[in-house]
Short mmCIF file of C-alpha atoms in Angstrom, two decimals:
data_model
loop_
_atom_site.label_atom_id
_atom_site.label_comp_id
_atom_site.label_asym_id
_atom_site.label_seq_id
_atom_site.Cartn_x
_atom_site.Cartn_y
_atom_site.Cartn_z
CA MET A 1 0.12 -2.15 5.89
CA ILE A 2 2.62 -0.11 7.71
CA ILE A 3 0.62 -0.31 11.37
CA ASN A 4 2.50 -2.53 14.13
CA PRO A 5 5.00 -3.63 11.18
CA ILE A 6 7.01 -5.77 13.99
CA ARG A 7 3.40 -7.73 15.57
CA PRO A 8 1.61 -8.57 12.43
CA VAL A 9 -1.44 -11.19 13.03
CA TYR A 10 -3.00 -13.60 10.12
CA PHE A 11 -6.37 -15.01 10.96
CA VAL A 12 -6.29 -18.57 9.36
CA ARG A 13 -9.30 -20.58 8.46
CA LYS A 14 -9.34 -23.64 6.45
CA TYR A 15 -11.97 -24.77 4.68
CA PRO A 16 -13.21 -28.40 3.53
CA GLN A 17 -12.62 -29.73 0.29
CA LYS A 18 -15.78 -30.07 -1.10
CA ILE A 19 -17.98 -26.50 -0.61
CA ASN A 20 -21.02 -27.24 1.31
CA LEU A 21 -24.49 -24.34 0.68
CA LYS A 22 -25.63 -24.59 4.06
CA THR A 23 -22.33 -23.73 5.93
CA ASP A 24 -20.44 -21.76 2.93
CA PHE A 25 -23.54 -19.67 1.86
CA CYS A 26 -25.09 -18.03 5.29
CA THR A 27 -28.90 -17.22 5.63
CA ILE A 28 -30.29 -14.79 8.13
CA GLU A 29 -31.09 -16.93 9.92
CA ASN A 30 -27.77 -18.59 10.22
CA SER A 31 -25.72 -16.45 10.33
CA CYS A 32 -21.92 -16.26 9.84
CA ILE A 33 -21.26 -12.70 11.84
CA ASN A 34 -18.85 -13.11 14.42
CA LYS A 35 -20.04 -11.00 17.18
CA LYS A 36 -16.96 -10.84 19.60
CA PRO A 37 -15.00 -8.15 17.49
CA LEU A 38 -18.04 -6.25 17.34
CA VAL A 39 -18.55 -6.04 21.03
CA GLU A 40 -14.87 -5.69 21.69
CA ARG A 41 -14.91 -2.15 19.91
CA LYS A 42 -18.10 -1.78 21.78
CA ILE A 43 -20.15 -1.43 18.16
CA ILE A 44 -22.42 -3.70 19.52
CA ASP A 45 -23.87 -4.48 23.16
CA ASN A 46 -23.24 -7.87 23.92
CA ASN A 47 -27.06 -8.31 25.06
CA GLN A 48 -28.09 -7.14 20.95
CA SER A 49 -28.65 -9.13 18.44
CA ILE A 50 -26.84 -9.21 15.07
CA ASN A 51 -30.65 -9.03 13.28
CA SER A 52 -30.84 -5.81 15.44
CA PHE A 53 -27.71 -3.88 15.32
CA PHE A 54 -27.48 -4.64 11.06
CA ASN A 55 -31.34 -3.97 10.84
CA ASN A 56 -30.52 -0.48 12.44
CA ILE A 57 -27.50 0.32 10.66
CA ALA A 58 -29.29 -0.46 7.55
CA SER A 59 -32.04 2.14 8.38
CA LEU A 60 -29.49 5.13 9.25
CA VAL A 61 -28.16 4.63 5.75
CA PHE A 62 -31.32 3.68 3.68
CA ALA A 63 -34.87 5.65 3.83
CA ASP A 64 -36.01 3.36 0.69
CA THR A 65 -37.72 0.07 2.48
CA LYS A 66 -36.36 -2.05 -0.61
CA ASP A 67 -32.92 -0.60 -0.32
CA ARG A 68 -32.70 -0.81 3.60
CA GLU A 69 -34.13 -4.85 3.78
CA GLN A 70 -31.49 -5.63 0.97
CA PHE A 71 -28.49 -4.23 2.26
CA SER A 72 -29.34 -5.80 5.95
CA ALA A 73 -30.00 -8.89 4.54
CA LEU A 74 -26.03 -8.50 3.13
CA LEU A 75 -24.34 -7.29 6.33
CA LYS A 76 -26.03 -9.99 7.54
CA LYS A 77 -24.65 -12.62 5.49
CA GLY A 78 -21.52 -11.44 5.51
CA PHE A 79 -21.71 -10.31 1.82
CA VAL A 80 -20.23 -6.77 2.82
CA THR A 81 -19.18 -5.05 5.65
CA LEU A 82 -18.45 -1.43 6.84
CA SER A 83 -15.12 -0.36 8.78
CA SER A 84 -15.63 -1.32 12.51
CA SER A 85 -14.88 2.86 12.54
CA CYS A 86 -17.28 3.90 9.86
CA TYR A 87 -20.39 1.00 12.77
CA MET A 88 -18.92 3.59 15.24
CA ASP A 89 -19.34 7.37 13.12
CA LEU A 90 -22.85 5.69 11.90
CA LYS A 91 -24.17 5.11 15.63
CA ASN A 92 -22.29 8.56 16.83
CA PRO A 93 -22.44 11.28 13.53
CA GLU A 94 -21.52 14.15 15.79
CA SER A 95 -17.69 12.44 16.25
CA ALA A 96 -15.30 13.15 13.30
CA TYR A 97 -13.01 11.12 11.76
CA GLY A 98 -10.55 9.27 12.24
CA VAL A 99 -7.29 11.27 11.29
CA VAL A 100 -5.76 14.75 12.13
CA LEU A 101 -2.93 16.35 11.16
CA GLU A 102 -1.27 19.22 12.72
CA ARG A 103 1.55 20.75 10.68
CA ASN A 104 3.79 22.67 13.05
CA ARG A 105 2.57 21.85 16.60
CA VAL A 106 0.85 19.57 18.46
CA ASP A 107 -3.07 20.19 20.47
CA LEU A 108 -2.95 16.86 22.67
CA GLU A 109 -6.43 17.21 23.44
CA SER A 110 -7.80 17.78 19.33
CA PHE A 111 -6.71 13.81 19.24
CA ASP A 112 -8.65 12.98 22.63
CA ALA A 113 -12.17 11.82 20.39
CA TYR A 114 -9.80 9.43 17.83
CA ILE A 115 -8.13 7.85 21.05
CA ASN A 116 -11.53 7.50 22.67
CA LYS A 117 -12.86 5.81 19.66
CA GLY A 118 -9.80 3.47 19.36
CA GLN A 119 -8.91 5.20 15.41
CA GLY A 120 -5.92 5.05 13.74
CA ILE A 121 -4.20 8.80 13.48
CA GLY A 122 -1.77 9.80 11.32
CA VAL A 123 0.52 12.69 11.53
CA ASN A 124 3.23 14.12 9.43
CA PHE A 125 5.94 16.02 11.80
CA SER A 126 7.80 17.49 9.11
CA GLN A 127 7.26 21.31 9.43
CA PHE A 128 8.50 20.32 13.15
CA SER A 129 11.75 20.96 14.03
CA ASN A 130 12.36 18.64 16.69
CA PRO A 131 10.10 15.80 15.54
CA THR A 132 11.76 13.75 17.94
CA ASP A 133 10.62 15.35 21.09
CA GLU A 134 7.03 15.69 20.15
CA ILE A 135 6.76 12.09 18.68
CA ILE A 136 7.38 11.00 22.38
CA LYS A 137 5.38 13.92 23.72
CA LEU A 138 2.15 12.99 21.71
CA ASN A 139 3.30 9.08 22.24
CA LYS A 140 3.10 9.24 25.91
CA TYR A 141 0.03 10.96 25.75
CA PHE A 142 -2.03 8.23 23.67
CA LYS A 143 -0.22 5.92 26.48
CA GLN A 144 -2.49 7.58 29.38
CA LYS A 145 -5.31 7.90 27.29
CA GLU A 146 -5.07 3.78 26.37
CA PRO A 147 -7.71 2.63 29.19
CA LEU A 148 -10.61 5.12 27.77
CA SER A 149 -10.02 3.80 24.15
CA ILE A 150 -11.89 1.26 22.78
CA ARG A 151 -8.56 -0.54 21.54
CA PRO A 152 -5.26 0.52 21.89
CA PRO A 153 -4.86 3.90 20.19
CA ALA A 154 -2.92 3.62 16.75
CA GLY A 155 -0.69 5.69 14.64
CA ILE A 156 1.51 6.53 12.32
CA ALA A 157 4.67 9.16 12.39
CA LEU A 158 5.44 10.76 9.22
CA LEU A 159 9.21 12.27 8.42
CA ASP A 160 10.18 13.78 5.06
CA ILE A 161 13.85 11.89 4.53
CA ASN A 162 15.41 15.33 4.30
CA HIS A 163 14.83 16.53 7.37
CA LYS A 164 17.43 17.47 9.39
CA LYS A 165 16.47 15.60 12.09
CA ILE A 166 16.18 12.51 10.11
CA LYS A 167 18.63 10.63 11.73
CA GLU A 168 17.39 10.86 15.04
CA PHE A 169 13.94 9.63 13.93
CA ILE A 170 15.11 6.62 12.55
CA GLU A 171 16.96 5.35 15.82
CA LEU A 172 14.16 6.48 17.67
CA LYS A 173 12.96 3.46 18.91
CA ASN A 174 16.63 1.82 19.52
CA ASN A 175 16.22 -0.15 21.87
CA ALA A 176 12.35 0.17 22.70
CA ASN A 177 9.85 -1.90 24.95
CA TYR A 178 7.48 -1.99 21.97
CA ASN A 179 4.51 -2.36 24.09
CA ASP A 180 5.57 1.67 25.58
CA TRP A 181 4.43 2.51 21.69
CA CYS A 182 1.21 3.36 19.70
CA PHE A 183 2.67 5.10 16.88
CA ASP A 184 4.75 3.05 14.25
CA LEU A 185 7.79 5.77 12.32
CA SER A 186 7.26 5.79 8.46
CA VAL A 187 10.04 8.16 6.12
CA ILE A 188 8.90 9.95 3.52
CA ILE A 189 11.15 9.66 0.64
CA ASP A 190 10.96 11.07 -2.82
CA ASP A 191 12.42 10.72 -6.51
CA ASN A 192 15.14 12.98 -5.90
CA PHE A 193 16.64 10.94 -2.91
CA PHE A 194 16.64 7.61 -5.00
CA ASN A 195 18.38 9.42 -8.04
CA ASN A 196 21.10 10.98 -5.75
CA PRO A 197 20.75 8.89 -2.59
CA ASP A 198 22.91 9.81 0.58
CA ASN A 199 24.27 6.20 1.22
CA LYS A 200 25.09 6.57 4.80
CA LEU A 201 22.23 7.96 5.34
CA TYR A 202 19.79 4.57 3.23
CA ALA A 203 22.14 2.22 4.66
CA ALA A 204 21.33 3.40 8.62
CA LEU A 205 17.73 3.39 7.70
CA LEU A 206 18.08 -0.34 5.92
CA ASN A 207 19.88 -1.56 8.55
CA SER A 208 16.95 -0.01 11.11
CA MET A 209 14.30 -1.94 8.86
CA LEU A 210 16.05 -5.07 8.87
CA LYS A 211 16.80 -4.87 12.75
CA LYS A 212 13.93 -3.86 14.47
CA GLY A 213 11.19 -3.56 11.30
CA GLU A 214 11.16 0.57 11.61
CA PRO A 215 10.77 2.75 10.21
CA GLY A 216 8.85 2.13 7.50
CA VAL A 217 8.94 3.71 3.90
CA ILE A 218 6.26 5.98 1.79
CA PHE A 219 7.29 6.82 -1.47
CA SER A 220 5.93 10.97 -2.25
CA ASN A 221 7.64 13.71 -3.96
CA ASN A 222 5.08 15.65 -1.49
CA LYS A 223 6.75 16.38 2.01
CA ASN A 224 3.50 16.96 4.06
CA TYR A 225 2.16 13.85 2.73
CA ILE A 226 -0.40 12.65 5.14
CA CYS A 227 -1.91 9.56 5.11
CA ASP A 228 -4.20 7.06 7.79
CA CYS A 229 -2.22 5.05 10.05
CA CYS A 230 -2.46 1.74 7.23
CA ALA A 231 -1.51 4.36 4.79
CA ALA A 232 -4.45 3.29 2.71
CA CYS A 233 -5.41 7.05 1.15
CA GLU A 234 -3.19 10.52 0.49
CA LEU A 235 -5.57 12.83 3.10
CA LYS A 236 -5.80 16.10 3.51
CA PRO A 237 -5.51 17.99 6.95
CA ASN A 238 -8.08 16.74 9.54
CA GLU A 239 -9.90 14.52 6.70
CA GLY A 240 -11.10 11.34 7.52
CA LEU A 241 -10.76 7.88 5.91
CA THR A 242 -14.40 6.01 5.15
CA LEU A 243 -14.34 2.62 4.37
CA ALA A 244 -16.64 -0.75 3.21
CA HIS A 245 -15.78 -4.00 1.94
CA ILE A 246 -16.86 -6.49 -0.20
CA ASN A 247 -16.08 -10.09 0.39
CA LEU A 248 -15.48 -11.94 -1.96
CA SER A 249 -15.69 -15.20 -0.77
CA LYS A 250 -19.21 -15.38 -0.55
CA PHE A 251 -19.41 -14.93 -4.64
CA TYR A 252 -18.49 -18.19 -5.25
CA ASN A 253 -20.65 -20.50 -7.02
CA TYR A 254 -20.54 -24.00 -6.02
CA LYS A 255 -22.62 -25.06 -9.35
CA THR A 256 -19.94 -23.63 -11.88
CA ASN A 257 -17.15 -23.60 -9.45
CA ASN A 258 -16.60 -20.11 -10.76
CA VAL A 259 -17.41 -16.36 -9.64
CA ASP A 260 -21.05 -15.07 -9.95
CA TYR A 261 -19.57 -11.74 -11.38
CA ASN A 262 -23.28 -10.56 -11.78
CA TYR A 263 -23.93 -10.84 -8.16
CA LEU A 264 -20.79 -9.23 -7.24
CA TYR A 265 -21.64 -6.59 -9.72
CA THR A 266 -25.60 -6.10 -8.23
CA VAL A 267 -23.89 -6.29 -4.18
CA SER A 268 -20.54 -3.88 -5.21
CA ARG A 269 -23.76 -1.23 -7.03
CA LEU A 270 -26.27 -1.34 -3.57
CA LEU A 271 -22.81 -0.94 -1.84
CA LYS A 272 -21.99 2.04 -4.10
CA LYS A 273 -25.30 3.61 -3.02
CA ALA A 274 -24.92 3.29 0.58
CA MET A 275 -21.46 4.48 0.73
CA ASP A 276 -22.52 7.07 -1.36
CA ASN A 277 -25.39 8.01 1.43
CA ILE A 278 -22.74 7.90 4.21
CA ASP A 279 -19.93 9.46 2.91
CA LYS A 280 -19.61 10.67 -1.11
CA ASN A 281 -15.31 10.39 -0.66
CA ALA A 282 -15.93 6.99 1.02
CA TYR A 283 -14.00 4.00 -0.19
CA ILE A 284 -14.57 0.39 -1.07
CA GLY A 285 -12.00 -2.48 -0.48
CA VAL A 286 -11.92 -5.99 -0.50
CA LEU A 287 -11.62 -9.13 2.17
CA GLY A 288 -11.84 -12.61 1.32
CA TYR A 289 -9.74 -13.01 -1.60
CA GLN A 290 -7.36 -16.12 -0.34
CA ASP A 291 -11.13 -17.84 1.00
CA LEU A 292 -12.16 -17.74 -2.59
CA LEU A 293 -8.80 -18.91 -4.26
CA ASP A 294 -9.20 -21.95 -1.78
CA LYS A 295 -12.21 -22.48 -2.98
CA LEU A 296 -11.71 -22.41 -6.69
CA ASN A 297 -8.52 -24.54 -5.99
CA TYR A 298 -6.29 -22.17 -6.42
CA ASP A 299 -2.99 -21.14 -5.68
CA TYR A 300 -2.14 -17.83 -4.50
CA GLY A 301 -0.59 -15.68 -7.42
CA SER A 302 -0.93 -17.95 -9.96
CA LYS A 303 -2.04 -16.69 -13.43
CA GLU A 304 -5.83 -18.10 -12.13
CA ALA A 305 -5.74 -16.68 -8.89
CA LEU A 306 -4.48 -12.66 -10.26
CA GLY A 307 -7.09 -13.41 -13.60
CA VAL A 308 -9.99 -13.41 -11.05
CA LEU A 309 -8.66 -10.79 -8.90
CA GLU A 310 -8.21 -9.09 -12.01
CA ASN A 311 -12.13 -10.16 -12.85
CA CYS A 312 -13.55 -8.76 -9.25
CA LEU A 313 -11.72 -5.86 -9.28
CA LYS A 314 -13.10 -4.74 -12.79
CA THR A 315 -16.40 -6.21 -12.11
CA ILE A 316 -16.55 -3.31 -8.85
CA LYS A 317 -15.21 -0.79 -10.65
CA LYS A 318 -18.17 -0.51 -13.25
CA THR A 319 -20.07 0.78 -10.35
CA ASN A 320 -18.32 3.86 -9.96
CA CYS A 321 -16.56 3.33 -6.52
CA LYS A 322 -13.32 4.63 -5.33
CA THR A 323 -11.44 1.52 -4.59
CA ALA A 324 -8.52 1.24 -1.95
CA LEU A 325 -7.01 -1.81 0.01
CA SER A 326 -6.57 -2.09 3.91
CA PRO A 327 -5.57 -4.60 5.99
CA ASN A 328 -9.59 -4.51 7.59
CA GLY A 329 -8.43 -7.04 10.78
CA THR A 330 -11.46 -6.14 12.84
CA THR A 331 -14.26 -6.56 9.91
CA SER A 332 -11.88 -10.07 8.64
CA ARG A 333 -12.64 -11.41 11.50
CA ILE A 334 -16.06 -9.83 11.78
CA LEU A 335 -16.67 -12.03 8.67
CA GLY A 336 -13.99 -15.26 9.82
CA VAL A 337 -12.24 -14.47 6.29
CA TYR A 338 -8.72 -13.74 5.51
CA PRO A 339 -8.11 -10.02 5.54
CA SER A 340 -7.72 -7.75 2.03
CA ILE A 341 -5.82 -10.02 -0.45
CA GLU A 342 -3.63 -11.23 2.00
CA PRO A 343 -2.14 -15.11 1.74
CA LYS A 344 -2.37 -17.17 4.09
CA GLU A 345 1.15 -18.71 3.12
CA LYS A 346 3.73 -15.83 2.56
CA ASN A 347 5.78 -15.71 -0.54
CA ILE A 348 7.50 -12.06 -1.39
CA ASP A 349 7.57 -12.60 -5.01
CA LYS A 350 3.61 -13.98 -4.96
CA GLU A 351 3.13 -10.83 -2.78
CA LEU A 352 4.40 -8.45 -4.53
CA ILE A 353 2.42 -9.27 -8.17
CA THR A 354 -0.45 -9.86 -6.83
CA LEU A 355 -0.34 -5.88 -5.29
CA GLN A 356 1.00 -4.91 -8.94
CA THR A 357 -2.62 -6.53 -10.17
CA ALA A 358 -4.36 -4.65 -7.42
CA LYS A 359 -2.81 -1.42 -7.99
CA LYS A 360 -4.32 -1.09 -11.20
CA TYR A 361 -7.87 -1.01 -10.15
CA MET A 362 -7.32 1.05 -6.98
CA ASP A 363 -8.15 5.02 -6.33
CA GLY A 364 -6.15 4.49 -3.34
CA GLN A 365 -2.79 3.78 -2.45
CA ILE A 366 -1.57 0.13 -1.29
CA SER A 367 1.05 -0.31 1.46
CA LYS A 368 2.35 -3.80 2.88
CA THR A 369 4.31 -5.05 5.09
CA ILE A 370 6.78 -7.86 4.25
CA ILE A 371 7.07 -11.11 6.07
CA LEU A 372 11.20 -11.47 5.98
CA LYS A 373 12.85 -15.29 6.78
CA ARG A 374 15.24 -14.92 9.74
CA ASN A 375 18.46 -15.11 7.17
CA ALA A 376 17.34 -11.84 5.53
CA THR A 377 19.96 -9.89 4.20
CA ILE A 378 19.91 -5.54 3.74
CA GLU A 379 20.65 -6.22 0.02
CA ASP A 380 16.53 -8.30 0.58
CA VAL A 381 15.09 -5.02 1.55
CA ASP A 382 17.04 -2.93 -0.85
CA ARG A 383 15.34 -5.07 -3.28
CA ILE A 384 11.92 -4.95 -1.58
CA ILE A 385 12.13 -1.22 -1.32
CA LYS A 386 13.12 -0.59 -4.71
CA THR A 387 10.34 -3.54 -6.30
CA ALA A 388 7.64 -1.75 -3.87
CA LYS A 389 8.41 1.10 -5.89
CA LYS A 390 8.53 0.74 -9.28
CA ILE A 391 5.11 -0.97 -9.23
CA GLY A 392 3.55 1.85 -7.70
CA LEU A 393 2.68 1.10 -3.97
CA SER A 394 2.85 3.80 -1.69
CA GLY A 395 4.42 2.42 1.10
CA ILE A 396 6.73 -1.00 1.97
CA SER A 397 7.48 -2.00 5.18
CA VAL A 398 9.67 -5.35 6.00
CA PHE A 399 9.24 -7.64 10.13
CA ARG A 400 11.80 -10.49 10.50
CA ASP A 401 10.59 -13.52 11.68
CA GLU A 402 12.67 -15.18 13.96
CA LYS A 403 11.29 -18.50 13.97
CA ASN A 404 11.55 -18.44 10.27
CA ILE A 405 14.81 -19.88 8.25
#
């Protein structure tokens, strides 16, 4: 998750030891949907009901009455959710999706539609002769537009490790006020660099990551690599990312104390059908994994927990959907669960092995922000980068928690 690595936010929720059917399995009349994030993102009007909103969304997705009713019920009950950007695009189909790439120039006005919708933007500056100048100019434009946006504009600026101005890029935010920045920075590192590293440059990168959490690292042999601001998928120029999510916590069966994989398949199949109607290149991800483990009383990173994750992802993949992991911060707030496959307690090794398990079933890519303790060292950052590359992550960033020894 290479968006705002300096200021990560984790949603924490505690479940009761005993599962209550009435509170943990929502009905249409007793919806578990948190309306506030939808209102904040201007996806829904404050006076509009959740029921009417999801009925409208379902009618935009399905013409068939049965499919439409089933899909609407799943949205209302919190079994599935679309990304906030996807909700916005359904309401305004003339608007473009959320990623823009200009190869060697910045056309500021071309970003307006994305900024106004609060969508994440990725820009690769590797073809620019003076990338830092262009990044500063684009960031300034974003800040000026911020009052018009649904949420503060977010972007990721990428630069190839072999660019002649790479050191200037790494040092761009030295002594910066992060409130003045809309863009996170990430360096694209190819295999050749790891095989023949520039030790001084690599040391400067590690030191910068340790001290200020930036830049992040993207692993790719394509110097023109482009992704959304969360690095969930590699994208083509001007291509957007459409996402939906399955709430794994809803598939706990309190009678058997197990996961209802049959119903997970049924729901996944309908969501796949819905996303095909929206965008055949859409990806499906998950959230609420930690919440499911809480119900099962499994420890995050344990053999049992990894087995559940593997079985869930296998079941979803049986529908032939495309899968990807993204932070889904807004959507996790809507459903009141932990984002993606995030844990409630940070543990580097457990998080990496969980990501390694998930990677086997992802069509998209996985990036991750690792929380470091205050006494972390450059050697720790080096180990994390090399481990992340070894297990096949697309990117890695770190954040040092100054309150945690």
